[in-house]
Tab-separated table of C-alpha atoms and ligand atoms in Angstrom:
chain	number	residue	atom	x	y	z
A	1	UNK	CA	17.308	7.845	-1.968
A	2	UNK	CA	17.335	5.996	-5.297
A	3	UNK	CA	19.898	3.487	-6.428
A	4	UNK	CA	20.667	2.365	-9.923
A	5	UNK	CA	22.920	0.440	-12.174
A	6	UNK	CA	22.804	-3.228	-11.128
A	7	UNK	CA	21.435	-5.604	-13.749
A	8	UNK	CA	20.200	-8.968	-12.507
A	9	UNK	CA	20.686	-11.902	-14.834
A	10	UNK	CA	22.968	-14.243	-12.888
A	11	UNK	CA	21.332	-16.784	-10.569
A	12	UNK	CA	24.436	-16.920	-8.388
A	13	UNK	CA	23.901	-13.299	-7.282
A	14	UNK	CA	23.184	-12.798	-3.589
A	15	UNK	CA	19.776	-11.186	-4.279
A	16	UNK	CA	18.541	-14.301	-6.091
A	17	UNK	CA	16.740	-16.708	-3.750
A	18	UNK	CA	14.443	-19.675	-4.039
A	19	UNK	CA	10.878	-18.428	-4.244
A	20	UNK	CA	7.971	-19.465	-2.044
A	21	UNK	CA	4.396	-20.341	-3.015
A	22	UNK	CA	4.738	-22.175	-6.305
A	23	UNK	CA	4.066	-25.685	-7.563
A	24	UNK	CA	5.791	-27.710	-10.281
A	25	UNK	CA	3.840	-28.478	-13.443
A	26	UNK	CA	4.651	-30.879	-16.271
A	27	UNK	CA	7.623	-30.328	-18.574
A	28	UNK	CA	9.671	-28.087	-16.262
A	29	UNK	CA	6.896	-25.524	-15.964
A	30	UNK	CA	5.852	-24.067	-12.617
A	31	UNK	CA	2.806	-22.200	-11.380
A	32	UNK	CA	3.447	-19.259	-9.083
A	33	UNK	CA	0.710	-18.922	-6.454
A	34	UNK	CA	2.131	-15.891	-4.702
A	35	UNK	CA	-0.486	-13.608	-6.196
A	36	UNK	CA	-3.846	-14.040	-7.859
A	37	UNK	CA	-2.266	-13.824	-11.302
A	38	UNK	CA	-1.155	-17.416	-10.717
A	39	UNK	CA	1.301	-17.330	-13.613
A	40	UNK	CA	2.245	-20.566	-15.356
A	41	UNK	CA	5.956	-20.074	-16.133
A	42	UNK	CA	7.986	-22.175	-18.553
A	43	UNK	CA	11.631	-22.935	-17.786
A	44	UNK	CA	13.686	-19.884	-18.709
A	45	UNK	CA	10.636	-17.631	-18.389
A	46	UNK	CA	9.499	-14.884	-16.014
A	47	UNK	CA	6.203	-14.251	-14.256
A	48	UNK	CA	4.091	-11.236	-15.142
A	49	UNK	CA	5.794	-9.236	-12.383
A	50	UNK	CA	9.113	-9.666	-14.181
A	51	UNK	CA	11.067	-10.567	-11.056
A	52	UNK	CA	10.274	-14.260	-10.570
A	53	UNK	CA	12.181	-16.611	-12.821
A	54	UNK	CA	11.874	-20.313	-13.594
A	55	UNK	CA	15.252	-21.968	-13.953
A	56	UNK	CA	14.958	-25.642	-14.821
A	57	UNK	CA	11.700	-26.172	-12.946
A	58	UNK	CA	12.587	-24.128	-9.835
A	59	UNK	CA	11.155	-20.671	-9.237
A	60	UNK	CA	13.453	-17.906	-8.008
A	61	UNK	CA	12.928	-14.362	-6.823
A	62	UNK	CA	15.392	-11.974	-8.437
A	63	UNK	CA	14.894	-9.165	-5.932
A	64	UNK	CA	15.652	-10.575	-2.491
A	65	UNK	CA	17.070	-7.436	-0.839
A	66	UNK	CA	17.731	-5.648	-4.133
A	67	UNK	CA	16.287	-2.322	-3.047
A	68	UNK	CA	15.366	0.576	-5.297
A	69	UNK	CA	14.615	2.921	-2.398
A	70	UNK	CA	15.227	3.303	1.330
A	71	UNK	CA	13.543	6.396	2.778
A	72	UNK	CA	12.450	7.732	6.143
A	73	UNK	CA	8.766	8.676	5.779
A	74	UNK	CA	5.939	9.921	7.977
A	75	UNK	CA	3.344	7.164	8.276
A	76	UNK	CA	0.702	9.612	7.043
A	77	UNK	CA	2.347	9.420	3.612
A	78	UNK	CA	1.208	5.789	3.082
A	79	UNK	CA	-1.536	7.027	3.797
A	80	UNK	CA	-2.249	5.665	7.266
A	81	UNK	CA	-4.112	8.308	9.272
A	82	UNK	CA	-5.481	6.056	12.018
A	83	UNK	CA	-2.487	3.858	12.769
A	84	UNK	CA	0.318	5.140	14.998
A	85	UNK	CA	-0.125	8.807	13.996
A	86	UNK	CA	3.045	10.877	13.879
A	87	UNK	CA	5.247	7.783	13.524
A	88	UNK	CA	8.174	7.506	11.192
A	89	UNK	CA	8.812	4.464	9.036
A	90	UNK	CA	11.639	3.194	6.904
A	91	UNK	CA	10.086	2.757	3.466
A	92	UNK	CA	11.598	0.193	1.140
A	93	UNK	CA	10.886	-1.063	-2.358
A	94	UNK	CA	12.344	-3.219	-5.102
A	95	UNK	CA	11.770	-3.204	-8.853
A	96	UNK	CA	8.801	-4.935	-10.501
A	97	UNK	CA	5.049	-5.186	-9.968
A	98	UNK	CA	2.272	-7.657	-10.675
A	99	UNK	CA	0.069	-4.839	-12.048
A	100	UNK	CA	0.800	-2.748	-15.124
A	101	UNK	CA	-0.987	0.495	-14.326
A	102	UNK	CA	-0.746	2.963	-17.180
A	103	UNK	CA	-0.785	5.859	-14.696
A	104	UNK	CA	1.746	4.556	-12.153
A	105	UNK	CA	3.627	7.378	-10.452
A	106	UNK	CA	6.486	4.993	-9.583
A	107	UNK	CA	6.604	3.394	-13.017
A	108	UNK	CA	10.391	3.690	-13.350
A	109	UNK	CA	10.774	1.067	-10.605
A	110	UNK	CA	7.465	-0.812	-10.784
A	111	UNK	CA	7.625	-1.466	-14.493
A	112	UNK	CA	11.252	-2.646	-14.543
A	113	UNK	CA	11.277	-6.148	-15.891
A	114	UNK	CA	13.642	-9.045	-16.417
A	115	UNK	CA	17.137	-7.850	-17.319
A	116	UNK	CA	16.182	-4.281	-16.357
A	117	UNK	CA	15.792	-5.117	-12.690
A	118	UNK	CA	18.095	-2.894	-10.655
A	119	UNK	CA	18.839	-1.823	-7.076
A	120	UNK	CA	21.317	-2.049	-4.231
A	121	UNK	CA	21.579	-5.104	-2.008
A	122	UNK	CA	20.665	-4.857	1.679
A	123	UNK	CA	20.151	-7.749	4.068
A	124	UNK	CA	17.068	-7.714	6.347
A	125	UNK	CA	19.448	-6.835	9.202
A	126	UNK	CA	20.666	-3.796	7.230
A	127	UNK	CA	17.112	-2.470	6.901
A	128	UNK	CA	16.308	-2.950	10.572
A	129	UNK	CA	19.611	-1.333	11.564
A	130	UNK	CA	18.874	1.655	9.324
A	131	UNK	CA	15.512	1.885	11.110
A	132	UNK	CA	17.220	1.883	14.492
A	133	UNK	CA	19.794	4.438	13.396
A	134	UNK	CA	17.099	6.888	12.307
A	135	UNK	CA	14.848	6.022	15.267
A	136	UNK	CA	12.058	4.791	13.027
A	137	UNK	CA	9.000	3.275	14.691
A	138	UNK	CA	8.350	0.799	11.911
A	139	UNK	CA	9.069	-0.498	8.438
A	140	UNK	CA	6.824	0.122	5.439
A	141	UNK	CA	6.833	-2.035	2.305
A	142	UNK	CA	5.745	0.369	-0.373
A	143	UNK	CA	6.371	2.272	-3.673
A	144	UNK	CA	6.092	-0.925	-5.754
A	145	UNK	CA	3.841	-3.867	-4.915
A	146	UNK	CA	5.447	-5.627	-1.938
A	147	UNK	CA	3.818	-8.969	-2.782
A	148	UNK	CA	6.395	-9.497	-5.510
A	149	UNK	CA	9.253	-9.289	-3.002
A	150	UNK	CA	7.373	-11.373	-0.446
A	151	UNK	CA	10.296	-13.532	0.716
A	152	UNK	CA	12.339	-10.471	1.639
A	153	UNK	CA	9.403	-8.587	3.154
A	154	UNK	CA	8.618	-11.601	5.321
A	155	UNK	CA	12.181	-11.847	6.643
A	156	UNK	CA	12.484	-8.100	7.312
A	157	UNK	CA	9.066	-8.011	8.988
A	158	UNK	CA	9.916	-10.913	11.269
A	159	UNK	CA	13.181	-9.307	12.322
A	160	UNK	CA	11.650	-5.842	12.714
A	161	UNK	CA	8.983	-7.244	15.007
A	162	UNK	CA	11.641	-8.900	17.138
A	163	UNK	CA	13.383	-5.524	17.434
A	164	UNK	CA	10.194	-3.788	18.594
A	165	UNK	CA	9.177	-2.141	15.325
A	166	UNK	CA	5.819	-2.445	13.606
A	167	UNK	CA	5.246	-3.343	9.950
A	168	UNK	CA	2.944	-1.789	7.383
A	169	UNK	CA	2.474	-2.411	3.685
A	170	UNK	CA	0.953	-0.467	0.837
A	171	UNK	CA	-0.576	-3.068	-1.420
A	172	UNK	CA	-2.893	-3.580	-4.349
A	173	UNK	CA	-4.488	-6.456	-2.409
A	174	UNK	CA	-3.665	-9.195	-4.930
A	175	UNK	CA	-1.543	-11.397	-2.671
A	176	UNK	CA	-2.611	-15.054	-2.543
A	177	UNK	CA	-4.512	-16.216	0.545
A	178	UNK	CA	-1.895	-18.600	1.867
A	179	UNK	CA	0.919	-16.045	1.640
A	180	UNK	CA	-1.231	-13.324	3.194
A	181	UNK	CA	-2.285	-15.483	6.124
A	182	UNK	CA	1.323	-16.354	6.890
A	183	UNK	CA	2.444	-12.738	6.570
A	184	UNK	CA	-0.321	-11.605	8.930
A	185	UNK	CA	1.782	-12.961	11.828
A	186	UNK	CA	4.083	-9.972	11.404
A	187	UNK	CA	2.086	-7.374	9.456
A	188	UNK	CA	0.368	-4.781	11.650
A	189	UNK	CA	-1.314	-2.474	9.153
A	190	UNK	CA	-2.029	-2.198	5.449
A	191	UNK	CA	-3.098	0.473	3.030
A	192	UNK	CA	-5.051	-1.291	0.298
A	193	UNK	CA	-5.146	0.695	-2.910
A	194	UNK	CA	-8.034	0.604	-5.358
A	195	UNK	CA	-7.978	2.504	-8.599
A	196	UNK	CA	-10.922	3.647	-10.674
A	197	UNK	CA	-13.407	2.626	-7.978
A	198	UNK	CA	-12.559	-1.081	-8.402
A	199	UNK	CA	-14.306	-1.114	-11.787
A	200	UNK	CA	-13.708	-4.376	-13.697
A	201	UNK	CA	-13.232	-2.745	-17.122
A	202	UNK	CA	-10.898	-0.141	-15.650
A	203	UNK	CA	-8.720	-2.869	-14.105
A	204	UNK	CA	-8.594	-4.751	-17.397
A	205	UNK	CA	-8.010	-1.793	-19.688
A	206	UNK	CA	-5.635	0.398	-17.679
A	207	UNK	CA	-3.971	-1.961	-15.196
A	208	UNK	CA	-3.473	-5.344	-16.868
A	209	UNK	CA	-5.543	-7.055	-14.185
A	210	UNK	CA	-8.194	-9.612	-15.201
A	211	UNK	CA	-10.460	-9.226	-12.182
A	212	UNK	CA	-10.363	-7.061	-9.024
A	213	UNK	CA	-12.556	-9.516	-7.089
A	214	UNK	CA	-9.663	-11.199	-5.165
A	215	UNK	CA	-8.879	-7.837	-3.519
A	216	UNK	CA	-12.130	-8.104	-1.589
A	217	UNK	CA	-11.193	-11.576	-0.385
A	218	UNK	CA	-7.806	-10.234	0.765
A	219	UNK	CA	-9.478	-7.405	2.666
A	220	UNK	CA	-11.663	-9.882	4.528
A	221	UNK	CA	-8.616	-11.979	5.410
A	222	UNK	CA	-6.788	-8.888	6.688
A	223	UNK	CA	-9.711	-7.959	8.891
A	224	UNK	CA	-10.038	-11.518	10.125
A	225	UNK	CA	-6.313	-11.712	10.935
A	226	UNK	CA	-6.262	-8.402	12.784
A	227	UNK	CA	-4.319	-6.316	10.265
A	228	UNK	CA	-5.367	-2.681	10.627
A	229	UNK	CA	-6.707	-1.588	7.219
A	230	UNK	CA	-7.168	1.748	5.486
A	231	UNK	CA	-8.546	1.762	1.946
A	232	UNK	CA	-7.667	4.206	-0.817
A	233	UNK	CA	-9.183	4.793	-4.226
A	234	UNK	CA	-7.421	6.721	-6.982
A	235	UNK	CA	-9.971	8.809	-8.877
A	236	UNK	CA	-8.894	8.979	-12.528
A	237	UNK	CA	-10.790	11.656	-14.470
A	238	UNK	CA	-13.094	10.439	-17.232
A	239	UNK	CA	-11.955	6.775	-17.048
A	240	UNK	CA	-12.220	5.925	-13.366
A	241	UNK	CA	-14.422	8.464	-11.591
A	242	UNK	CA	-17.842	6.834	-11.782
A	243	UNK	CA	-20.013	7.770	-8.829
A	244	UNK	CA	-21.741	4.371	-8.774
A	245	UNK	CA	-18.418	2.531	-8.504
A	246	UNK	CA	-17.409	4.639	-5.506
A	247	UNK	CA	-20.828	4.137	-3.943
A	248	UNK	CA	-20.527	0.374	-4.417
A	249	UNK	CA	-16.999	0.324	-2.990
A	250	UNK	CA	-17.937	2.457	0.025
A	251	UNK	CA	-20.961	0.248	0.675
A	252	UNK	CA	-18.823	-2.885	0.544
A	253	UNK	CA	-16.318	-1.402	2.991
A	254	UNK	CA	-19.105	-0.362	5.327
A	255	UNK	CA	-20.750	-3.795	5.230
A	256	UNK	CA	-17.611	-5.932	5.399
A	257	UNK	CA	-14.880	-3.964	7.165
A	258	UNK	CA	-17.043	-1.634	9.204
A	259	UNK	CA	-18.035	2.051	9.070
A	260	UNK	CA	-14.956	3.135	11.050
A	261	UNK	CA	-12.597	2.012	8.271
A	262	UNK	CA	-10.724	5.065	6.944
A	263	UNK	CA	-11.407	5.620	3.244
A	264	UNK	CA	-9.202	7.915	1.151
A	265	UNK	CA	-10.151	9.348	-2.215
A	266	UNK	CA	-6.903	10.209	-3.958
A	267	UNK	CA	-6.461	12.937	-6.489
A	268	UNK	CA	-4.949	11.714	-9.755
A	269	UNK	CA	-1.986	13.532	-11.262
A	270	UNK	CA	-0.821	12.804	-14.821
A	271	UNK	CA	1.928	10.169	-14.985
A	272	UNK	CA	3.539	7.622	-17.266
A	273	UNK	CA	1.257	6.591	-20.165
A	274	UNK	CA	-1.602	8.783	-18.959
A	275	UNK	CA	0.288	12.046	-18.801
A	276	UNK	CA	-2.334	13.632	-21.075
A	277	UNK	CA	-5.109	13.129	-18.497
A	278	UNK	CA	-5.561	16.207	-16.274
A	279	UNK	CA	-5.602	16.102	-12.444
A	280	UNK	CA	-8.900	15.195	-10.799
A	281	UNK	CA	-11.121	18.220	-10.243
A	282	UNK	CA	-11.636	19.099	-6.615
A	283	UNK	CA	-15.416	19.207	-6.992
A	284	UNK	CA	-15.393	15.616	-8.300
A	285	UNK	CA	-13.455	14.436	-5.235
A	286	UNK	CA	-15.774	16.346	-2.916
A	287	UNK	CA	-18.863	14.868	-4.599
A	288	UNK	CA	-17.457	11.343	-4.233
A	289	UNK	CA	-16.530	11.983	-0.598
A	290	UNK	CA	-20.141	12.947	0.089
A	291	UNK	CA	-21.300	9.717	-1.549
A	292	UNK	CA	-18.963	7.673	0.685
A	293	UNK	CA	-20.152	9.539	3.787
A	294	UNK	CA	-23.795	9.006	2.746
A	295	UNK	CA	-23.047	5.273	2.537
A	296	UNK	CA	-22.207	5.362	6.227
A	297	UNK	CA	-18.395	5.579	6.295
A	298	UNK	CA	-17.310	7.739	9.211
A	299	UNK	CA	-13.790	8.722	8.159
A	300	UNK	CA	-13.514	9.838	4.544
A	301	UNK	CA	-10.375	11.696	3.492
A	302	UNK	CA	-9.128	13.425	0.373
A	303	UNK	CA	-5.526	12.656	-0.554
A	304	UNK	CA	-3.026	14.674	-2.597
A	305	UNK	CA	-4.971	17.839	-1.752
A	306	UNK	CA	-2.935	19.548	0.999
A	307	UNK	CA	-4.851	22.148	2.966
A	308	UNK	CA	-8.299	20.672	2.269
A	309	UNK	CA	-10.702	20.324	5.200
A	310	UNK	CA	-11.128	16.600	4.410
A	311	UNK	CA	-7.538	15.947	5.493
A	312	UNK	CA	-8.691	16.289	9.101
A	313	UNK	CA	-10.390	13.802	11.429
A	314	UNK	CA	-13.774	14.842	12.801
A	315	UNK	CA	-15.812	13.192	15.513
A	316	UNK	CA	-18.391	10.955	13.796
A	317	UNK	CA	-20.828	11.745	16.608
A	318	UNK	CA	-20.585	15.531	17.179
A	319	UNK	CA	-18.333	16.640	14.277
A	320	UNK	CA	-15.731	18.186	16.615
A	321	UNK	CA	-12.306	18.646	14.974
A	322	UNK	CA	-10.166	15.898	16.508
A	323	UNK	CA	-7.002	15.874	14.385
A	324	UNK	CA	-5.909	18.700	12.108
A	325	UNK	CA	-3.423	17.795	9.390
A	326	UNK	CA	-1.557	19.540	6.646
A	327	UNK	CA	-0.324	17.135	4.003
A	328	UNK	CA	1.511	14.418	5.933
A	329	UNK	CA	1.925	16.516	9.062
A	330	UNK	CA	-0.255	16.348	12.188
A	331	UNK	CA	-0.609	19.977	13.289
A	332	UNK	CA	-3.279	19.691	15.995
A	333	UNK	CA	-4.219	16.734	18.212
A	334	UNK	CA	-7.379	17.228	20.244
A	335	UNK	CA	-8.227	13.653	21.245
A	336	UNK	CA	-8.374	12.923	24.946
A	337	UNK	CA	-7.068	9.827	26.757
A	338	UNK	CA	-7.986	6.596	24.965
A	339	UNK	CA	-8.509	8.473	21.689
A	340	UNK	CA	-11.918	9.770	22.718
A	341	UNK	CA	-13.626	12.940	21.545
A	342	UNK	CA	-13.075	15.527	24.320
A	343	UNK	CA	-16.512	16.974	23.654
A	344	UNK	CA	-18.850	13.964	23.528
A	345	UNK	CA	-16.639	11.022	24.563
A	346	UNK	CA	-16.961	9.104	21.264
A	347	UNK	CA	-14.176	6.505	20.999
A	348	UNK	CA	-12.415	6.934	17.680
A	349	UNK	CA	-10.861	4.052	15.738
A	350	UNK	CA	-7.246	5.228	15.985
A	351	UNK	CA	-4.398	2.953	17.096
A	352	UNK	CA	-1.730	4.811	19.084
A	353	UNK	CA	-1.518	8.464	19.959
A	354	UNK	CA	0.260	11.499	18.603
A	355	UNK	CA	0.637	12.794	22.155
A	356	UNK	CA	4.222	13.207	23.246
A	357	UNK	CA	5.573	12.700	19.735
A	358	UNK	CA	8.214	15.014	18.405
A	359	UNK	CA	7.067	16.626	15.187
A	360	UNK	CA	9.904	15.328	13.048
A	361	UNK	CA	8.531	16.146	9.659
A	362	UNK	CA	7.714	19.417	7.973
A	363	UNK	CA	6.924	18.555	4.399
A	364	UNK	CA	5.351	21.648	2.945
B	401	SF4	S1	3.940	-12.905	-8.046
B	401	SF4	FE1	4.609	-12.561	-10.184
B	401	SF4	S2	5.030	-14.595	-11.005
B	401	SF4	FE2	3.834	-14.880	-9.129
B	401	SF4	S3	1.701	-15.022	-9.832
B	401	SF4	FE3	2.086	-12.865	-9.302
B	401	SF4	S4	2.727	-11.885	-11.216
B	401	SF4	FE4	2.891	-14.105	-11.521
């Protein structure tokens, strides 16, 4: 569901809270260290994400609990194919984002800034209670970049954990080290989204990001801290579909996160300021998938292509069909006890089992 109509300008509002991860500078300025943009912000000014505000030398978040969406989603939608398959999650978002992607499919919330910030207030308890009411297995911080509502995400995640739910986030990977390490106490899994193969010029030209390098540092921290990671890459025709970039990215994942890390190549659809760019051709996605497989990755998926054979999980050892999917739905589960291939016994990197789960979603 979407909410609308609440403008945030008044610091006495209940969704305005003191921010974390910033330092004072001279003359009432502050530096926000929550993400790698590390914005210097003058008094009366906003950070690049548009939702962190310096009032008289103190930094505030303007979106603590000011939610733009609360949805019940299948976890496969994140996408997370290897973490708690068949689970349902309460997905939440606020307005704002630290990136300015010209092709963002959620631009109406992510690109809200300053006085345009909108939403409906929910306490962390509200979100967890909604999860319980709808029998969700976890909470997902998603749709816009969750880093920019860190304080709220942290409080919800802590409470959700206490109530027996897991936490997952869909992130661009630009969260600062200190914040990420602290969050890792409660965060179970993350989908880390690349665009355009992680190409430097692509990030600068189409996303307002000076350098994608910190994303790789974040991925290493996530692995080190035991957060289950799946990596996606949005393939943007003509501007962000270079085969060498995907090869480089797949090689890095293989070398640093391991060959069992699920890697998703996502089909681009025209959105926002790039609505004149056509969807990614299927043959381009298939060619890139082959490149990623040749680099040694064992689980390469195509996203936004329902019905394609690369939505399924195959045994890396004997190629037996282990999990058949359609869109976000698991339609066949052939793994044996301990998530092993029933044919050759290969142990697959999947956390949790679909066995015994009610099929609660039929999306297509
Ligand atoms: S979270 Fe926002 S204010 Fe803080 S560094 Fe990132 S973009 Fe700047």
